[in-house]
CSV table of C-alpha atoms in Angstrom, one decimal:
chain,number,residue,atom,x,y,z
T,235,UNK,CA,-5.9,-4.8,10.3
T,236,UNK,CA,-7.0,-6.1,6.8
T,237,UNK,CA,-10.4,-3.8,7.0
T,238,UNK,CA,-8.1,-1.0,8.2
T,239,UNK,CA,-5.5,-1.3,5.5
T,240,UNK,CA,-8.2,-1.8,2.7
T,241,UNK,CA,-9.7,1.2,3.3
T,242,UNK,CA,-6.7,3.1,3.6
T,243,UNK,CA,-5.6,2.6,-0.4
T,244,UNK,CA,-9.2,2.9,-1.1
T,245,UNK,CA,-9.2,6.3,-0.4
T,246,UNK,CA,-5.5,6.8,-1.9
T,247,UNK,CA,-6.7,5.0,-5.4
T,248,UNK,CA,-10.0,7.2,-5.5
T,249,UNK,CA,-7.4,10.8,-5.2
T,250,UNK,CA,-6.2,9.0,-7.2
T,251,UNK,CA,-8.6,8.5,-9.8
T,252,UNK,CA,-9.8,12.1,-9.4
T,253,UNK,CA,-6.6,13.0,-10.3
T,254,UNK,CA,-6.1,11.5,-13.7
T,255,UNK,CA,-9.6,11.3,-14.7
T,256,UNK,CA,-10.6,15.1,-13.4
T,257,UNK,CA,-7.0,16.3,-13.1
T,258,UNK,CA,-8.1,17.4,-9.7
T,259,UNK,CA,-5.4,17.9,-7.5
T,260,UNK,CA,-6.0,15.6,-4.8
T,261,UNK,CA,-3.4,14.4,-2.7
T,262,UNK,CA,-2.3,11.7,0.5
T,263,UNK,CA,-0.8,11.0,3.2
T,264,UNK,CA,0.0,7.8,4.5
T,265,UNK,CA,1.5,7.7,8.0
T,266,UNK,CA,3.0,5.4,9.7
T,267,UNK,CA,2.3,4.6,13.6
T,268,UNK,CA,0.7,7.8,15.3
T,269,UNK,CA,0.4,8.4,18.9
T,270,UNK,CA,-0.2,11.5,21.2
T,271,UNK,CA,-2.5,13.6,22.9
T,272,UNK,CA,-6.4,12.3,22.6
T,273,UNK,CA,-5.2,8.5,22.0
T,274,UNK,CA,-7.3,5.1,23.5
T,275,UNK,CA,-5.9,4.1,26.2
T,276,UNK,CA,-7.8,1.2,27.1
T,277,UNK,CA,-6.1,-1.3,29.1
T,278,UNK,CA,-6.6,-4.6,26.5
T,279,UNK,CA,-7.7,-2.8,23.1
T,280,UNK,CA,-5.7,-0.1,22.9
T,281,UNK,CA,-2.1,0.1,20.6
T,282,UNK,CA,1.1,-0.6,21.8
T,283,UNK,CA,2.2,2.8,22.8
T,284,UNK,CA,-1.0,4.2,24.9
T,285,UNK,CA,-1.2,0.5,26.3
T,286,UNK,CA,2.2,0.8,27.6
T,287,UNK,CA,2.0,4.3,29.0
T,288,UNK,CA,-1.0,3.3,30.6
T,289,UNK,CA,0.5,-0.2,32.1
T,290,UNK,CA,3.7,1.8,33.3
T,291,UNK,CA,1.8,4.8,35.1
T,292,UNK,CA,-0.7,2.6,36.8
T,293,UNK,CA,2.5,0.2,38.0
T,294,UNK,CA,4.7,3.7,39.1
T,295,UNK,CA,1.8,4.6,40.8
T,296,UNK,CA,0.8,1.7,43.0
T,297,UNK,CA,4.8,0.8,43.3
T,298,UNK,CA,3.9,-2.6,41.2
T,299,UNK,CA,6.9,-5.0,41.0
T,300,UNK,CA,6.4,-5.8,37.8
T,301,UNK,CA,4.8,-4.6,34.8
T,302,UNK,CA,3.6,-7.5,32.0
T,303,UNK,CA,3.6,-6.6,28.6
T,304,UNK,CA,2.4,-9.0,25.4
T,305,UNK,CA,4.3,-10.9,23.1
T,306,UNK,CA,8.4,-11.3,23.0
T,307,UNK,CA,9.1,-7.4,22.9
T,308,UNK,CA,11.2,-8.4,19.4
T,309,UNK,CA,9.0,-6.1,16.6
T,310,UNK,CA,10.1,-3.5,15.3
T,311,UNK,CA,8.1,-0.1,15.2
T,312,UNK,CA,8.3,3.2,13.5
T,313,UNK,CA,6.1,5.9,15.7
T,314,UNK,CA,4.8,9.3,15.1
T,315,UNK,CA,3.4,12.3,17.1
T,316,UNK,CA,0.0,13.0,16.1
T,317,UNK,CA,1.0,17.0,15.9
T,318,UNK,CA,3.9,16.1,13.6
T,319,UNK,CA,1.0,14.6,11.3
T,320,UNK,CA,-0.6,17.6,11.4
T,321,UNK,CA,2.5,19.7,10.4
T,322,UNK,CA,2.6,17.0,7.5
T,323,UNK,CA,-0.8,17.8,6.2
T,324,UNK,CA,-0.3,21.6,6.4
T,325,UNK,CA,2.6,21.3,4.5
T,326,UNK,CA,1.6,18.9,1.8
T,327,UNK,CA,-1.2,21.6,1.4
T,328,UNK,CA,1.2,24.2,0.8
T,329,UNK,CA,3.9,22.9,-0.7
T,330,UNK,CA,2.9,19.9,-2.4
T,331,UNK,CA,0.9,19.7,-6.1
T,332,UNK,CA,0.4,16.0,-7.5
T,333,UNK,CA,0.0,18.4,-11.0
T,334,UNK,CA,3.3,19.9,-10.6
T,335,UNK,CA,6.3,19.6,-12.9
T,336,UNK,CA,9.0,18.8,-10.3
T,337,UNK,CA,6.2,16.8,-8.3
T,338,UNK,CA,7.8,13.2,-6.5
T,339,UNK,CA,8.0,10.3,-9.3
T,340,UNK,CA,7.3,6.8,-8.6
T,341,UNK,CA,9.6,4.5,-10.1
T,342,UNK,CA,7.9,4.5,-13.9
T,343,UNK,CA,7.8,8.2,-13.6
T,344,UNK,CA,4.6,8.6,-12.5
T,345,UNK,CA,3.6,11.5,-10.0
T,346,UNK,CA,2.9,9.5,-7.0
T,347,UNK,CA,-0.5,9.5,-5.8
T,348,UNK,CA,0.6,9.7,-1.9
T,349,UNK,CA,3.6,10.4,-0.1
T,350,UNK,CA,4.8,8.0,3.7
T,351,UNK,CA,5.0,10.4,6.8
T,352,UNK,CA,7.3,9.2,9.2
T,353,UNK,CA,10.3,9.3,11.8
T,354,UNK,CA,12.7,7.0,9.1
T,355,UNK,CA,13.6,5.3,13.2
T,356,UNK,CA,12.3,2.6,14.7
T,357,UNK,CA,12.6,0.7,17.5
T,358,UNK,CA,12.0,-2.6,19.5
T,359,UNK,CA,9.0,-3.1,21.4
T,360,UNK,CA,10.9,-3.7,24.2
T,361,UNK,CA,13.3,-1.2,23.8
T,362,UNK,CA,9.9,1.1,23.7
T,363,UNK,CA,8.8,-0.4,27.6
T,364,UNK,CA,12.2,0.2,28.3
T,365,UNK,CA,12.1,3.8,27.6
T,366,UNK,CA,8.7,4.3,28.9
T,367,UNK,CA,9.6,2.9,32.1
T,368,UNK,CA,12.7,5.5,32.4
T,369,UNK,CA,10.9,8.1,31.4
T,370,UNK,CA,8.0,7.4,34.0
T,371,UNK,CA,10.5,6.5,36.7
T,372,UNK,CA,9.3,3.1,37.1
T,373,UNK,CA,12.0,0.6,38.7
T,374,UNK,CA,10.0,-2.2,38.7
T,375,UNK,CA,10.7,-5.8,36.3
T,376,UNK,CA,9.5,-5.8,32.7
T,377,UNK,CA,7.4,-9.7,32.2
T,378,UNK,CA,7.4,-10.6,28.5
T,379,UNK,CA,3.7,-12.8,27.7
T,380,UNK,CA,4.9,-15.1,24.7
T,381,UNK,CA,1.7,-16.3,24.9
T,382,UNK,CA,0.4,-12.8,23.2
T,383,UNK,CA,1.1,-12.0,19.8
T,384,UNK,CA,4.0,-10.2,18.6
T,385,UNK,CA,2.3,-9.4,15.2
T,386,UNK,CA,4.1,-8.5,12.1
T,387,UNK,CA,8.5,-8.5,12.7
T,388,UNK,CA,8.9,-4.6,11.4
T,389,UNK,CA,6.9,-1.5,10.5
T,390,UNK,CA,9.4,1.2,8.8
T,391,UNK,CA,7.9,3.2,6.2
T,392,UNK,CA,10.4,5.4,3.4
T,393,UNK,CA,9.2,9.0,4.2
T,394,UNK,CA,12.2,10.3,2.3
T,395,UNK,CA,9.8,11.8,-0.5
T,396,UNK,CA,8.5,14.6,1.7
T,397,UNK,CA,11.3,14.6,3.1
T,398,UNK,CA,12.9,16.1,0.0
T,399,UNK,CA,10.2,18.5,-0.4
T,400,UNK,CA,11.6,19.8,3.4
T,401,UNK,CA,9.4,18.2,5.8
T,402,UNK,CA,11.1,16.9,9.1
T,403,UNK,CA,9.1,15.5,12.6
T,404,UNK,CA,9.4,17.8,15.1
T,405,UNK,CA,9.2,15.3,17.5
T,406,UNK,CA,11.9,12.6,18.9
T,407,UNK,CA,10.4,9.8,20.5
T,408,UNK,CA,11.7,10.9,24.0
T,409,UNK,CA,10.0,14.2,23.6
T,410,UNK,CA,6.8,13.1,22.1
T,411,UNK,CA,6.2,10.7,24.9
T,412,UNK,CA,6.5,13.2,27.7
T,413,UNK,CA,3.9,15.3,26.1
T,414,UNK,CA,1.5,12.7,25.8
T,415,UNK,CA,2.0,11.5,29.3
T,416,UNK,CA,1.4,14.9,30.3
T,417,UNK,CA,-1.7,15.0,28.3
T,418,UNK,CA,-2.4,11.7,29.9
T,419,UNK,CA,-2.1,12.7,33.6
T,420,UNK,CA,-3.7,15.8,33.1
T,421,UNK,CA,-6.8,13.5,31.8
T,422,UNK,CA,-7.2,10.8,33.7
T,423,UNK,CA,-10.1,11.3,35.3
T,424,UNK,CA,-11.7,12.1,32.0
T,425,UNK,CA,-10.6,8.5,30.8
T,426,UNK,CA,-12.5,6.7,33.4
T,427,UNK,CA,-15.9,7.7,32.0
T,428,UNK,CA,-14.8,7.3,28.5
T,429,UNK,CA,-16.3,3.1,27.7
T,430,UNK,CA,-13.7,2.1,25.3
T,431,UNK,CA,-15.5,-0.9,25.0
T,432,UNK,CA,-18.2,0.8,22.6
């Protein structure tokens, strides 16, 4: 994730940049946790939500007793529907100038170089299998694999900056789930000659 995450606030810090050297307006967005339509769903390499919805179709489907999922199910995640990202940009584009006098502040009173895009909820990894496993009618046992990583304890961004400019998700977890399993179903076959290995 290091890679990931360094090249994430390199982009930020040259908006940045462009911004007080050029006074070019340039703005960011940092979200947390996206899933949705479109997502990898590989089987070992994917993240935790397309993994799961993946795990708990293919178990509802051939009536598996179980379905094993990795790590202790303890993190905690924040998770966002990648449309609801896209109402983020479209508004930050319209409604949002780094310039402007009654722009968000950082705590020194600087305009802020980026605003979080979030849900402000999160939840437990396993309370995540849990609902995926309702939602997809599985009734099947839920195996916990201590042996895989759990990674960090909690991921819960502060989105309440845009969200004082008047931007809300759309999306509740519930909702944004179905919609991607229907993507997913309606797609399967596609994902079969997709290599995720490359």
């Amino acid at each position: 994730n290091e890679w990931y995450a360094i090249a994430k606030i390199a982009g930020i810090k040259l908006c940045e940049s462009l911004r007080k050297q050029y006074g070019f307006d340039a703005i960011s967005l940092m979200p947390t946790n996206l899933y949705g339509p479109g997502d990898n769903y590989h089987p070992q390499n994917s993240h935790v939500l397309p993994a799961l919805i993946r795990r708990f179709h293919e178990a509802a489907k051939t009536q598996a007793a179980s379905v094993t999922c990795w790590g202790s199910g303890s993190p905690m995640r924040e998770f966002l529907h990648v449309d609801d990202l896209g109402d983020a940009c479209v508004f930050a584009l319209e409604r949002w100038s780094a310039l402007a006098a009654g722009a968000p502040k950082d705590e020194l009173g600087e305009a802020l170089a980026f605003l979080n895009v979030g849900t402000g909820v999160d939840l437990t990894i396993k309370e995540l299998a849990q609902l995926i496993s309702k939602i997809f009618g599985y009734e099947g046992s839920i195996i916990w694999d201590k042996e895989k990583p759990d990674g960090t304890p909690r991921k819960l961004i502060n989105s309440s900056k845009i969200n004082n400019l008047g931007w809300r998700p759309k999306y509740d977890l519930e909702t944004g789930i179905k919609n991607t399993y229907s993507w997913f179903i309606k797609n399967t076959d596609n994902l079969k000659e997709v290599n995720f290995e490359d």
